Tab-separated table of C-alpha atoms in Angstrom:
chain	number	residue	atom	x	y	z
A	3	UNK	CA	0.000	0.000	0.000
A	4	UNK	CA	1.341	3.419	-0.953
A	5	UNK	CA	1.173	6.504	1.201
A	6	UNK	CA	-1.098	9.146	-0.326
A	7	UNK	CA	-2.730	12.206	1.215
A	8	UNK	CA	-6.323	12.016	2.408
A	9	UNK	CA	-8.300	15.251	2.160
A	10	UNK	CA	-11.308	15.594	4.455
A	11	UNK	CA	-13.252	18.823	3.919
A	12	UNK	CA	-15.266	20.929	6.331
A	13	UNK	CA	-18.304	19.336	7.955
A	14	UNK	CA	-17.552	15.715	6.969
A	15	UNK	CA	-18.885	12.998	9.273
A	16	UNK	CA	-17.306	9.534	9.446
A	17	UNK	CA	-19.551	7.166	11.378
A	18	UNK	CA	-18.206	4.232	13.479
A	19	UNK	CA	-16.187	1.528	11.733
A	20	UNK	CA	-16.021	3.437	8.435
A	21	UNK	CA	-12.666	3.364	6.647
A	22	UNK	CA	-11.078	5.847	4.225
A	23	UNK	CA	-8.105	4.525	2.251
A	24	UNK	CA	-5.138	6.655	1.089
A	25	UNK	CA	-5.772	9.011	-1.833
A	26	UNK	CA	-9.419	9.822	-1.012
A	27	UNK	CA	-10.833	13.348	-1.272
A	28	UNK	CA	-13.968	14.253	0.674
A	29	UNK	CA	-14.968	17.680	-0.706
A	30	UNK	CA	-17.036	18.777	2.308
A	31	UNK	CA	-20.247	18.085	4.207
A	32	UNK	CA	-20.089	14.377	3.330
A	33	UNK	CA	-21.547	11.685	5.565
A	34	UNK	CA	-19.959	8.224	5.533
A	35	UNK	CA	-22.289	5.632	7.073
A	36	UNK	CA	-21.119	2.913	9.516
A	37	UNK	CA	-19.036	0.027	8.140
A	38	UNK	CA	-18.380	1.825	4.834
A	39	UNK	CA	-15.163	1.648	2.816
A	40	UNK	CA	-13.999	4.477	0.536
A	41	UNK	CA	-11.461	3.227	-2.015
A	42	UNK	CA	-8.263	4.987	-3.161
A	43	UNK	CA	-8.714	7.878	-5.625
A	44	UNK	CA	-12.450	8.252	-4.819
A	45	UNK	CA	-13.666	11.854	-4.768
A	46	UNK	CA	-16.853	12.436	-2.798
A	47	UNK	CA	-18.820	15.446	-4.073
A	48	UNK	CA	-20.004	18.079	-1.580
A	49	UNK	CA	-23.207	17.489	0.413
A	50	UNK	CA	-23.453	13.753	-0.350
A	51	UNK	CA	-24.036	10.649	1.781
A	52	UNK	CA	-22.192	7.368	1.184
A	53	UNK	CA	-22.697	3.777	2.369
A	54	UNK	CA	-21.353	0.290	1.750
A	55	UNK	CA	-18.181	-1.537	0.900
A	56	UNK	CA	-17.146	-0.165	-1.508
A	57	UNK	CA	-18.970	3.060	-0.697
A	58	UNK	CA	-21.861	4.019	-3.002
A	59	UNK	CA	-23.682	7.333	-3.031
A	60	UNK	CA	-26.998	7.439	-1.190
A	61	UNK	CA	-29.812	9.586	-2.566
A	62	UNK	CA	-32.851	10.829	-0.661
A	63	UNK	CA	-36.006	10.849	-2.776
A	64	UNK	CA	-39.186	12.619	-1.720
A	65	UNK	CA	-41.618	10.047	-3.091
A	66	UNK	CA	-41.610	11.345	-6.673
A	67	UNK	CA	-39.401	8.578	-8.072
A	68	UNK	CA	-39.512	4.811	-7.735
A	69	UNK	CA	-36.528	3.301	-5.952
A	70	UNK	CA	-34.559	0.109	-6.510
A	71	UNK	CA	-33.295	-0.520	-2.987
A	72	UNK	CA	-35.213	1.160	-0.189
A	73	UNK	CA	-33.227	1.376	3.043
A	74	UNK	CA	-35.833	3.121	5.185
A	75	UNK	CA	-38.926	5.294	5.131
A	76	UNK	CA	-38.963	8.057	7.712
A	77	UNK	CA	-41.485	10.761	8.647
A	78	UNK	CA	-40.361	14.369	8.840
A	79	UNK	CA	-41.938	17.766	9.354
A	80	UNK	CA	-42.110	18.109	5.548
A	81	UNK	CA	-43.756	14.701	5.019
A	82	UNK	CA	-42.459	11.168	4.582
A	83	UNK	CA	-39.244	10.533	2.685
A	84	UNK	CA	-37.538	7.362	1.500
A	85	UNK	CA	-33.814	6.625	1.677
A	86	UNK	CA	-32.553	4.574	-1.276
A	87	UNK	CA	-29.203	3.448	-2.636
A	88	UNK	CA	-28.545	4.975	-6.034
A	89	UNK	CA	-25.637	4.610	-8.443
A	90	UNK	CA	-23.641	7.751	-9.078
A	91	UNK	CA	-23.272	9.088	-12.615
A	92	UNK	CA	-19.701	7.806	-13.043
A	93	UNK	CA	-20.578	4.078	-12.634
């Protein structure tokens, strides 16, 4: 394994047992869910949530789109929302 810099921007949250490998850039205000693995050279766009091994971008839909993998449905003051796993545009 080579030594590479890891850049973690302002407001990033790494939950328990998540792992960031060398060469990763977290642009800012990212949330890495528990037990997630971010691979070398990954660049996480600002204001995004990530989960899994390897980490995949999570998208919050407000009921207007059908989802492929629903993780949870939660009520909020704005109405119910569904958390789904979605592939990012560079897959």
